[in-house]
Coordinates of C-alpha atoms in Angstrom, one line a residue:
M1 CA -9.4 -30.9 19.1
A2 CA -5.7 -32.0 19.1
T3 CA -4.3 -32.9 22.5
C4 CA -1.1 -31.1 23.7
A5 CA 1.7 -32.2 25.9
G6 CA 2.6 -29.7 28.7
K7 CA 6.3 -29.2 29.2
S8 CA 8.3 -27.2 31.7
K9 CA 12.1 -27.2 32.2
S10 CA 11.9 -26.1 35.8
E11 CA 9.6 -24.5 38.3
G12 CA 8.8 -20.8 37.8
K13 CA 9.3 -21.1 34.0
V14 CA 6.5 -20.6 31.6
K15 CA 5.0 -23.9 30.6
K16 CA 5.3 -24.5 26.8
L17 CA 2.5 -26.3 25.0
T18 CA 3.6 -28.5 22.1
C19 CA 1.7 -29.3 18.9
Q20 CA 1.2 -33.0 18.4
F21 CA 1.7 -32.6 14.6
C22 CA 5.0 -30.7 14.6
E23 CA 7.5 -29.1 16.8
Y24 CA 5.7 -25.8 17.3
K25 CA 5.5 -24.6 20.9
G26 CA 3.0 -22.0 22.1
V27 CA 3.0 -19.9 25.3
N28 CA -0.8 -20.3 25.8
S29 CA -3.6 -22.6 24.8
S30 CA -5.3 -20.1 22.5
R31 CA -2.2 -19.6 20.4
L32 CA -1.7 -23.4 20.2
E33 CA -5.3 -23.9 19.1
E34 CA -4.9 -21.4 16.3
H35 CA -1.8 -23.2 15.2
V36 CA -3.3 -26.7 15.3
R37 CA -6.0 -25.5 12.9
T38 CA -3.4 -25.1 10.2
H39 CA -3.1 -28.9 10.4
T40 CA -6.7 -29.9 10.8
G41 CA -8.2 -27.4 8.5
E42 CA -10.8 -26.4 11.1
R43 CA -12.3 -22.9 10.5
P44 CA -14.7 -22.2 13.5
F45 CA -15.3 -18.5 12.8
Q46 CA -18.1 -18.3 10.3
C47 CA -19.2 -15.2 8.4
Q48 CA -23.0 -14.6 8.9
Q49 CA -23.3 -12.8 5.5
C50 CA -21.6 -15.4 3.3
E51 CA -20.1 -18.8 3.4
Y52 CA -16.6 -17.6 4.3
S53 CA -15.0 -19.1 7.4
A54 CA -11.6 -18.4 9.1
R55 CA -9.3 -20.1 11.6
Q56 CA -8.8 -16.8 13.5
K57 CA -11.4 -14.3 14.8
R58 CA -9.3 -11.3 13.7
V59 CA -9.1 -12.7 10.1
L60 CA -12.9 -13.0 10.0
E61 CA -13.2 -9.4 11.3
M62 CA -10.9 -8.3 8.5
H63 CA -12.9 -10.3 5.9
I64 CA -16.2 -8.5 7.0
R65 CA -14.5 -5.1 6.7
I66 CA -13.2 -5.9 3.2
K67 CA -16.1 -7.8 1.7
H68 CA -19.2 -6.5 3.4
T69 CA -18.9 -3.2 5.3
G70 CA -16.2 -1.7 3.2
E71 CA -14.7 -0.2 6.4
R72 CA -11.0 0.7 6.1
P73 CA -10.1 2.3 9.5
Y74 CA -6.3 2.2 9.0
R75 CA -5.3 5.3 7.1
C76 CA -1.9 6.3 5.8
K77 CA -0.4 9.6 7.1
H78 CA 1.5 10.2 3.9
C79 CA -1.3 9.8 1.3
D80 CA -5.0 8.9 0.8
F81 CA -4.4 5.1 1.1
S82 CA -6.5 3.2 3.7
A83 CA -6.6 -0.4 4.6
A84 CA -8.8 -2.9 6.4
S85 CA -5.9 -4.2 8.6
S86 CA -2.9 -2.7 10.3
T87 CA -0.6 -5.2 8.6
V88 CA -1.6 -4.1 5.1
L89 CA -1.1 -0.4 6.1
T90 CA 2.3 -1.1 7.5
N91 CA 3.4 -2.9 4.3
H92 CA 2.0 0.0 2.2
V93 CA 4.0 2.6 4.1
R94 CA 7.2 0.5 3.8
A95 CA 6.7 -0.2 0.1
T96 CA 5.6 3.3 -0.9
H97 CA 7.0 5.9 1.4
T98 CA 9.8 4.9 3.8
G99 CA 11.4 2.1 1.8
E100 CA 12.1 0.3 5.1
R101 CA 13.1 -3.4 4.8
P102 CA 13.1 -4.7 8.3
F103 CA 13.6 -8.4 7.5
Q104 CA 17.4 -8.8 6.9
C105 CA 19.1 -12.0 5.8
A106 CA 22.0 -12.9 8.2
L107 CA 23.9 -14.6 5.4
C108 CA 23.9 -12.0 2.7
D109 CA 22.7 -8.5 1.8
F110 CA 19.2 -9.5 1.0
S111 CA 16.4 -7.6 2.8
S112 CA 12.7 -7.4 2.4
I113 CA 9.5 -5.7 3.5
Y114 CA 7.9 -9.1 4.0
K115 CA 8.9 -11.9 6.4
A116 CA 7.6 -14.5 3.9
S117 CA 10.0 -13.1 1.3
L118 CA 13.0 -13.5 3.6
Q119 CA 11.9 -17.1 4.4
H120 CA 11.6 -17.8 0.7
H121 CA 15.0 -16.3 0.0
I122 CA 16.7 -18.4 2.7
M123 CA 15.1 -21.6 1.4
A124 CA 16.2 -20.8 -2.1
K125 CA 19.7 -19.5 -1.6
H126 CA 21.1 -20.8 1.7
S127 CA 19.4 -24.1 2.2
S128 CA 21.6 -26.5 0.2
H129 CA 21.8 -28.7 3.3
R130 CA 18.4 -30.3 3.8
P131 CA 18.8 -33.0 6.5
H132 CA 15.1 -33.9 6.8
K133 CA 14.4 -36.4 4.0
C134 CA 11.2 -38.2 3.1
T135 CA 11.4 -42.0 3.2
E136 CA 8.7 -42.3 0.4
C137 CA 10.1 -40.0 -2.2
D138 CA 13.0 -37.6 -3.0
F139 CA 11.6 -34.7 -1.0
A140 CA 14.1 -33.1 1.5
T141 CA 13.8 -29.9 3.5
V142 CA 15.5 -27.8 6.2
G143 CA 12.8 -28.1 8.8
K144 CA 11.2 -31.1 10.4
S145 CA 7.8 -29.4 10.6
I146 CA 7.8 -29.0 6.8
L147 CA 8.6 -32.7 6.4
N148 CA 5.7 -33.6 8.8
R149 CA 3.3 -31.6 6.6
H150 CA 4.8 -33.2 3.5
M151 CA 4.3 -36.8 4.9
V152 CA 0.5 -36.3 4.9
N153 CA 0.8 -36.7 1.1
H154 CA 1.9 -40.3 1.5
A155 CA -0.9 -41.3 4.0
D156 CA -2.9 -44.3 2.7
V157 CA -6.2 -43.0 4.1
K158 CA -7.8 -40.1 2.3
P159 CA -11.1 -39.6 4.2
Y160 CA -12.0 -36.2 2.6
R161 CA -13.8 -36.9 -0.7
C162 CA -15.2 -34.5 -3.3
E163 CA -19.0 -35.0 -3.9
L164 CA -18.6 -33.8 -7.5
C165 CA -15.8 -36.0 -8.7
D166 CA -13.5 -38.8 -7.6
H167 CA -10.9 -36.6 -5.9
S168 CA -10.0 -37.5 -2.3
T169 CA -7.4 -36.0 0.0
N170 CA -5.8 -36.3 3.4
T171 CA -7.0 -32.9 4.9
N172 CA -10.1 -30.9 5.0
H173 CA -8.1 -27.8 4.0
E174 CA -7.0 -29.5 0.8
L175 CA -10.5 -30.6 0.0
K176 CA -11.8 -27.0 0.3
R177 CA -9.1 -25.8 -2.0
H178 CA -10.1 -28.5 -4.5
M179 CA -13.8 -27.6 -4.3
A180 CA -12.9 -24.1 -5.5
T181 CA -12.0 -25.7 -8.8
H182 CA -15.7 -26.6 -9.1
T183 CA -17.4 -23.6 -7.6
G184 CA -15.0 -21.0 -8.9
E185 CA -14.8 -19.4 -5.5
K186 CA -11.6 -17.3 -4.9
P187 CA -11.5 -16.4 -1.2
H188 CA -8.0 -15.0 -1.1
K189 CA -8.3 -11.4 -2.2
C190 CA -5.5 -8.8 -2.9
D191 CA -5.7 -5.7 -0.7
F192 CA -4.0 -3.6 -3.5
C193 CA -6.2 -4.5 -6.5
D194 CA -9.1 -6.7 -7.6
Y195 CA -7.1 -9.9 -7.9
S196 CA -8.3 -13.0 -6.1
S197 CA -7.3 -16.6 -6.0
T198 CA -8.3 -20.0 -4.8
I199 CA -4.9 -20.6 -3.3
K200 CA -3.2 -18.4 -0.7
S201 CA 0.3 -19.0 -2.1
S202 CA -0.9 -17.7 -5.5
L203 CA -2.0 -14.5 -3.8
K204 CA 1.4 -14.2 -2.2
R205 CA 3.1 -14.6 -5.6
H206 CA 0.8 -12.0 -7.1
V207 CA 1.6 -9.4 -4.4
L208 CA 5.3 -10.0 -4.8
A209 CA 5.1 -9.8 -8.6
L210 CA 2.9 -6.8 -9.0
H211 CA 3.0 -4.8 -5.8
T212 CA 6.7 -5.1 -4.9
D213 CA 10.0 -5.4 -6.8
E214 CA 11.2 -8.4 -4.9
K215 CA 12.2 -11.6 -6.7
P216 CA 14.2 -13.7 -4.2
Y217 CA 14.6 -16.8 -6.4
K218 CA 17.5 -16.5 -8.8
C219 CA 18.6 -18.8 -11.6
D220 CA 22.2 -20.3 -11.2
V221 CA 22.7 -20.4 -15.0
C222 CA 21.5 -17.0 -16.1
D223 CA 20.3 -13.7 -14.6
Y224 CA 16.7 -14.7 -14.4
T225 CA 14.9 -14.0 -11.1
A226 CA 11.4 -15.0 -10.0
V227 CA 8.9 -14.3 -7.2
S228 CA 8.4 -18.0 -6.5
R229 CA 10.3 -21.2 -6.5
Y230 CA 7.7 -22.7 -8.8
S231 CA 8.4 -20.0 -11.4
L232 CA 12.1 -20.7 -11.1
K233 CA 11.5 -24.4 -11.6
Q234 CA 9.5 -23.6 -14.8
H235 CA 12.3 -21.3 -16.0
A236 CA 14.9 -24.0 -15.4
V237 CA 13.3 -26.2 -18.0
K238 CA 14.8 -23.8 -20.6
H239 CA 18.2 -25.0 -19.5
T240 CA 17.4 -28.7 -18.8
G241 CA 14.5 -29.5 -21.2
E242 CA 13.0 -31.6 -18.5
K243 CA 9.3 -32.4 -18.5
P244 CA 8.6 -34.2 -15.2
Y245 CA 4.8 -34.2 -15.4
K246 CA 3.7 -37.2 -17.5
C247 CA 0.3 -38.4 -18.5
D248 CA -0.4 -42.0 -17.4
T249 CA -2.8 -42.5 -20.3
C250 CA -0.8 -41.3 -23.3
D251 CA 2.7 -40.0 -24.1
Y252 CA 2.0 -36.4 -23.2
A253 CA 4.5 -34.7 -20.9
T254 CA 4.9 -31.1 -19.7
A255 CA 7.1 -28.9 -17.5
V256 CA 4.0 -27.4 -15.9
K257 CA 1.8 -29.3 -13.4
S258 CA -1.3 -27.2 -14.2
S259 CA -0.9 -28.1 -17.9
L260 CA -1.0 -31.8 -17.1
T261 CA -4.2 -31.2 -15.0
T262 CA -5.8 -29.5 -17.9
H263 CA -4.7 -32.2 -20.3
M264 CA -6.1 -35.1 -18.1
K265 CA -9.6 -33.7 -18.5
K266 CA -9.4 -34.8 -22.2
H267 CA -9.2 -38.4 -21.0
T268 CA -11.8 -38.3 -18.3
G269 CA -14.4 -36.5 -20.4
K270 CA -16.3 -35.5 -17.3
K271 CA -18.3 -32.3 -17.5
P272 CA -20.7 -32.2 -14.6
Y273 CA -22.1 -28.7 -15.3
K274 CA -24.8 -28.8 -18.0
C275 CA -26.8 -26.1 -19.7
E276 CA -30.5 -26.8 -19.5
I277 CA -31.2 -24.8 -22.7
C278 CA -28.8 -26.3 -25.3
G279 CA -27.1 -29.2 -23.7
Y280 CA -23.7 -27.5 -23.4
S281 CA -21.6 -29.1 -20.6
A282 CA -18.4 -27.9 -18.8
T283 CA -15.8 -29.0 -16.4
L284 CA -16.0 -25.9 -14.3
L285 CA -19.0 -24.0 -12.9
Q286 CA -17.5 -20.7 -14.1
Y287 CA -17.4 -22.0 -17.7
L288 CA -21.1 -22.7 -17.5
K289 CA -21.8 -19.3 -16.1
N290 CA -19.9 -17.7 -18.9
H291 CA -21.7 -19.8 -21.4
M292 CA -25.2 -18.8 -20.1
T293 CA -24.6 -15.2 -21.2
N294 CA -24.9 -16.5 -24.8
H295 CA -28.5 -17.2 -24.0
T296 CA -29.4 -14.3 -21.8
G297 CA -27.4 -11.6 -23.7
D298 CA -26.6 -10.0 -20.4
K299 CA -23.7 -7.6 -20.4
P300 CA -23.7 -6.0 -16.9
Y301 CA -20.0 -5.0 -16.9
K302 CA -19.8 -1.6 -18.6
C303 CA -16.7 0.5 -19.5
E304 CA -16.6 4.0 -17.9
L305 CA -14.5 5.3 -20.8
C306 CA -16.5 4.2 -23.8
E307 CA -19.8 2.4 -24.6
Y308 CA -18.3 -1.1 -24.4
A309 CA -20.2 -3.7 -22.3
A310 CA -19.1 -7.2 -21.4
S311 CA -20.8 -10.3 -20.1
T312 CA -18.0 -11.1 -17.6
K313 CA -15.8 -9.0 -15.4
K314 CA -12.7 -10.7 -16.9
R315 CA -13.6 -9.5 -20.4
L316 CA -14.2 -6.0 -19.1
Q317 CA -10.7 -6.0 -17.5
E318 CA -9.2 -7.2 -20.7
H319 CA -11.0 -4.4 -22.6
M320 CA -9.8 -1.8 -20.2
A321 CA -6.3 -2.5 -21.3
K322 CA -7.1 -0.8 -24.6
H323 CA -7.4 2.5 -22.7
S324 CA -4.0 2.1 -21.1
T325 CA -0.5 1.9 -22.4
D326 CA 0.5 -0.6 -19.7
K327 CA 1.1 -4.2 -20.5
P328 CA 0.2 -5.9 -17.2
Y329 CA 0.6 -9.5 -18.3
K330 CA 4.3 -10.4 -18.0
C331 CA 6.0 -13.7 -18.7
E332 CA 7.9 -14.9 -15.7
L333 CA 10.3 -16.8 -17.9
C334 CA 11.5 -14.0 -20.2
D335 CA 10.9 -10.3 -20.8
F336 CA 7.7 -10.7 -22.9
R337 CA 4.8 -8.4 -21.9
T338 CA 1.4 -8.0 -23.4
T339 CA -1.8 -6.2 -22.9
Y340 CA -4.0 -9.3 -23.1
R341 CA -3.9 -12.5 -21.0
V342 CA -4.7 -14.6 -24.1
N343 CA -1.5 -13.4 -25.7
L344 CA 0.4 -14.5 -22.7
K345 CA -1.2 -18.0 -22.8
H346 CA -0.2 -18.2 -26.5
H347 CA 3.3 -17.1 -25.7
M348 CA 3.9 -19.6 -22.9
V349 CA 3.9 -22.4 -25.4
T350 CA 7.3 -21.2 -26.5
H351 CA 8.7 -22.1 -23.1
T352 CA 6.7 -25.2 -22.1
G353 CA 7.0 -26.9 -25.4
D354 CA 3.5 -28.4 -24.8
K355 CA 1.9 -30.0 -27.9
P356 CA -1.5 -31.2 -26.7
Y357 CA -3.0 -31.5 -30.2
K358 CA -2.2 -35.0 -31.4
C359 CA -2.8 -36.7 -34.8
D360 CA -5.0 -39.8 -34.7
A361 CA -3.2 -41.3 -37.7
C362 CA 0.5 -40.9 -36.7
D363 CA 2.7 -39.7 -33.8
F364 CA 2.6 -36.0 -34.9
S365 CA 1.6 -33.5 -32.2
A366 CA 1.3 -29.7 -32.3
A367 CA 1.2 -26.7 -30.0
H368 CA -1.8 -25.2 -31.8
M369 CA -4.9 -26.7 -33.5
S370 CA -4.2 -24.7 -36.7
R371 CA -0.8 -26.5 -37.0
L372 CA -2.5 -29.9 -36.5
K373 CA -5.1 -29.1 -39.1
R374 CA -2.4 -28.4 -41.7
H375 CA -0.7 -31.6 -40.9
M376 CA -3.9 -33.6 -41.2
A377 CA -4.3 -32.3 -44.7
K378 CA -1.3 -34.4 -45.7
H379 CA -3.1 -37.5 -44.7
S380 CA -6.2 -36.4 -46.6
A381 CA -4.2 -35.7 -49.7
A382 CA -2.5 -39.0 -49.5
G383 CA -5.8 -40.9 -49.2
T384 CA -4.6 -42.9 -46.3
L385 CA -7.7 -42.5 -44.2
D386 CA -11.4 -43.5 -44.6
N387 CA -14.5 -41.5 -43.7
T388 CA -15.0 -43.5 -40.5
H389 CA -16.5 -40.7 -38.4
K390 CA -20.2 -40.2 -39.2
C391 CA -22.7 -37.7 -37.9
D392 CA -25.6 -39.1 -35.9
V393 CA -28.0 -36.3 -37.1
C394 CA -27.3 -36.1 -40.9
D395 CA -25.3 -37.9 -43.6
Y396 CA -22.0 -36.0 -43.0
S397 CA -18.9 -38.2 -42.6
T398 CA -15.2 -37.4 -42.3
M399 CA -11.8 -38.9 -41.9
F400 CA -11.1 -36.9 -38.7
M401 CA -12.9 -36.9 -35.3
Y402 CA -12.1 -33.2 -34.8
R403 CA -13.9 -32.3 -38.1
L404 CA -17.0 -34.3 -36.9
K405 CA -17.0 -32.4 -33.6
R406 CA -16.6 -29.1 -35.5
H407 CA -19.5 -30.1 -37.9
T408 CA -21.8 -31.0 -35.0
M409 CA -21.3 -27.7 -33.2
A410 CA -21.6 -25.6 -36.4
K411 CA -24.6 -27.3 -38.0
H412 CA -26.6 -28.9 -35.1
T413 CA -25.8 -27.6 -31.6
R414 CA -24.6 -24.1 -32.6
E415 CA -22.2 -24.4 -29.6
K416 CA -19.2 -22.0 -29.6
P417 CA -17.1 -23.2 -26.7
Y418 CA -13.9 -21.3 -27.6
K419 CA -14.2 -17.8 -26.2
C420 CA -11.9 -14.8 -26.4
D421 CA -10.8 -13.4 -23.0
A422 CA -10.4 -10.0 -24.5
C423 CA -13.8 -9.5 -26.2
D424 CA -17.1 -11.2 -26.8
F425 CA -15.9 -13.2 -29.8
S426 CA -16.6 -16.9 -29.7
T427 CA -16.3 -19.8 -32.2
E428 CA -16.7 -23.5 -32.6
R429 CA -13.1 -23.8 -33.8
I430 CA -10.0 -23.2 -31.7
E431 CA -8.0 -22.3 -34.8
R432 CA -10.4 -19.5 -35.5
L433 CA -9.9 -18.2 -32.0
E434 CA -6.1 -18.4 -32.5
R435 CA -6.4 -16.3 -35.7
H436 CA -8.8 -13.9 -34.1
I437 CA -6.4 -13.3 -31.2
L438 CA -3.5 -12.7 -33.5
A439 CA -5.4 -10.5 -35.8
T440 CA -7.4 -8.5 -33.3
H441 CA -5.5 -8.3 -30.0
A442 CA -1.9 -9.3 -30.5
G443 CA 0.3 -6.3 -31.2
E444 CA 3.4 -8.5 -31.9
K445 CA 4.6 -8.9 -35.5
P446 CA 7.3 -11.6 -35.4
F447 CA 7.6 -12.2 -39.1
K448 CA 9.9 -9.5 -40.6
C449 CA 11.3 -8.8 -44.1
E450 CA 15.1 -8.7 -43.9
V451 CA 15.3 -6.3 -46.9
C452 CA 12.8 -3.6 -46.2
G453 CA 11.8 -3.9 -42.6
Y454 CA 8.2 -5.0 -43.3
S455 CA 6.7 -7.0 -40.4
T456 CA 3.4 -8.9 -40.0
K457 CA 1.6 -11.2 -37.5
A458 CA 1.3 -14.1 -40.0
K459 CA 4.0 -16.0 -41.8
I460 CA 1.7 -16.3 -44.9
N461 CA 1.6 -12.5 -45.1
L462 CA 5.3 -12.3 -45.2
K463 CA 5.4 -14.9 -48.0
R464 CA 2.9 -12.8 -50.0
H465 CA 4.9 -9.7 -49.4
M466 CA 8.1 -11.3 -50.6
A467 CA 6.3 -12.6 -53.8
K468 CA 5.0 -9.2 -54.7
R469 CA 8.2 -7.2 -54.5
T470 CA 12.0 -7.6 -54.6
C471 CA 12.4 -5.0 -51.8
E472 CA 15.2 -3.5 -53.9
R473 CA 15.5 -0.1 -55.5
P474 CA 15.7 -0.5 -59.3
D475 CA 17.0 2.1 -61.6
K476 CA 14.6 5.0 -62.4
C477 CA 12.8 4.9 -65.8
D478 CA 11.3 7.4 -68.2
F479 CA 7.8 7.1 -66.9
S480 CA 5.8 10.4 -66.8
T481 CA 2.2 11.4 -66.1
E482 CA -0.1 14.4 -65.7
R483 CA -1.5 13.1 -62.4
T484 CA 0.5 13.1 -59.1
E485 CA -1.3 10.1 -57.7
K486 CA -0.3 8.0 -60.7
L487 CA 3.3 8.9 -60.2
E488 CA 3.0 8.0 -56.5
R489 CA 1.8 4.5 -57.4
H490 CA 4.4 4.1 -60.2
V491 CA 7.5 5.5 -58.3
H492 CA 10.5 3.2 -58.0
A493 CA 12.1 5.0 -55.1
G494 CA 11.9 3.8 -51.5
E495 CA 10.4 7.1 -50.3
K496 CA 7.2 6.8 -48.3
P497 CA 5.8 10.3 -47.8
F498 CA 2.4 9.3 -46.3
K499 CA 3.0 8.8 -42.6
C500 CA 0.7 7.7 -39.8
E501 CA 0.7 10.2 -36.9
V502 CA -0.3 7.5 -34.4
C503 CA 2.4 4.8 -34.8
G504 CA 4.9 6.0 -37.4
Y505 CA 3.8 3.7 -40.2
S506 CA 4.6 5.2 -43.7
T507 CA 3.7 4.2 -47.2
K508 CA 4.1 5.3 -50.9
A509 CA 0.4 5.6 -51.5
K510 CA -2.3 7.7 -49.9
T511 CA -4.9 4.9 -50.2
N512 CA -2.6 2.6 -48.2
L513 CA -2.5 5.1 -45.4
K514 CA -6.3 5.4 -45.3
R515 CA -6.5 1.6 -45.2
H516 CA -3.9 1.5 -42.4
M517 CA -5.7 4.1 -40.3
T518 CA -8.6 1.7 -39.8
T519 CA -6.3 -0.4 -37.6
H520 CA -6.3 2.4 -35.0
S521 CA -10.1 2.7 -35.0
D522 CA -12.5 0.6 -32.9
E523 CA -15.0 0.8 -35.7
K524 CA -15.5 -2.5 -37.4
P525 CA -18.5 -2.2 -39.7
Y526 CA -18.0 -5.5 -41.6
R527 CA -19.5 -8.3 -39.6
C528 CA -19.7 -12.1 -40.3
D529 CA -23.3 -13.4 -39.9
A530 CA -22.1 -16.9 -39.2
C531 CA -19.9 -16.3 -36.1
G532 CA -19.9 -12.7 -35.1
F533 CA -16.4 -11.9 -36.3
S534 CA -16.1 -8.2 -37.3
T535 CA -13.4 -6.2 -39.1
A536 CA -12.6 -2.8 -40.4
L537 CA -11.9 -4.0 -44.0
L538 CA -14.2 -5.6 -46.5
D539 CA -11.6 -7.8 -48.1
T540 CA -10.6 -9.1 -44.6
L541 CA -14.2 -10.2 -44.1
K542 CA -14.2 -11.9 -47.5
R543 CA -11.1 -13.9 -46.6
H544 CA -12.7 -14.7 -43.2
M545 CA -16.0 -15.9 -44.9
A546 CA -14.0 -18.5 -46.9
T547 CA -13.3 -20.3 -43.6
H548 CA -17.0 -21.1 -43.2
T549 CA -17.2 -23.2 -46.4
D550 CA -15.4 -26.3 -45.2
F551 CA -17.8 -28.3 -42.9

């Protein structure tokens, strides 16, 4: 245990015990011991029912109540809410009933329910003067203790090593956090919902974003506000265009650190978690667990509102969004909201500018695999590449490595690594997953006709629409018929008498309305035998089946 230096200013005064790692002073040894554990990472209080451990006994007791006994002894006097700790109950009362914000900023009108929010606010808005500077990098801060914690990052000795990869770190606490990337463990749980995280700071951001209205970090250029400094930095890229996180192996650069971490796995190629049935391997244990459901067929997570069942809890949560009008997934960089997390991931590319899909033949890169595929077709048409990539199992050969991988998965391993977060759809091609998401889950229709207001999810659909009609109202003609439906199909006017009672869609033909109504039904009787894709329309299935011919 860390040693402490006893200090007293004069006789009769309480002796203050000082931490050897920072300037913290405690009034007694037990308080100091608790504090020192924040530096050493020591967690002496072990749960007897699981592998969880804590630095403080009271935190362990709260863990047991939340995870094992379900006991929630602290009850709200105003409603039915109950909590496992008094702190959570106090925060609930302030946020829901009294509106009390006891933590006031002395420099402006900002106030908060949470002490941490006030600290974040002060750091963000009133800390332009940061006298404590790192001698190894550009880091600067308002507090010496923060600088001391930062300096650990520059220590040459990193004794804590991961047994599953080459990662090493300076502290036991950081190693445990890293191990969660392998095990999938998320020990930090939200007391208001089912959210959990491997990182405590992520949980704090979650609570601020979804369970309070507080956004203490404000952009100096526009009106954007954020719940964390990290989100504000990401937003600032819109104004600066800066991409500080760069790959040492290739030219890839990004504004988001996590995107770089994901990208680096493409270079290492390490996938320690392997399926004993088919040879599938994954970078994370959770990915392997999700994959195993393809073999077992287990779908233990069942919807209480319909007959849907899912293989993972995440997919059930995504499905439940269909029964709600809420759009819980919100972009922190703009006002975009969506029902599905996969849509948010797709949307974030518009902010980050990431283009991880790179052409092997030139410097071209794309944000989505489908765009790279269209680009590669130019090389194919020009005849600038040879069929250098050959299959080890059969005589297939191709000009492109991505096509060889696609062929191997489709014809030999039957692996479908690209899985939809919103349903059980999976495929061996990432571009198919992108099309599936846009066609099935994305409610956004960004491509609009400027003449008649028609909108669609795909640019090609808009082109087809523009080719079929002029979107103008030509002069009436002398056409006449004995049948009303023929007149409806012939009519030149822009009237659309057949209206959908669900969304307001209208059309000139009754058959079009019948066709449209299938988009509001969960029934999808037309199913692809090759990949599991299903649709409400036969011609959609026919178009989909055409994608299976090119291997």
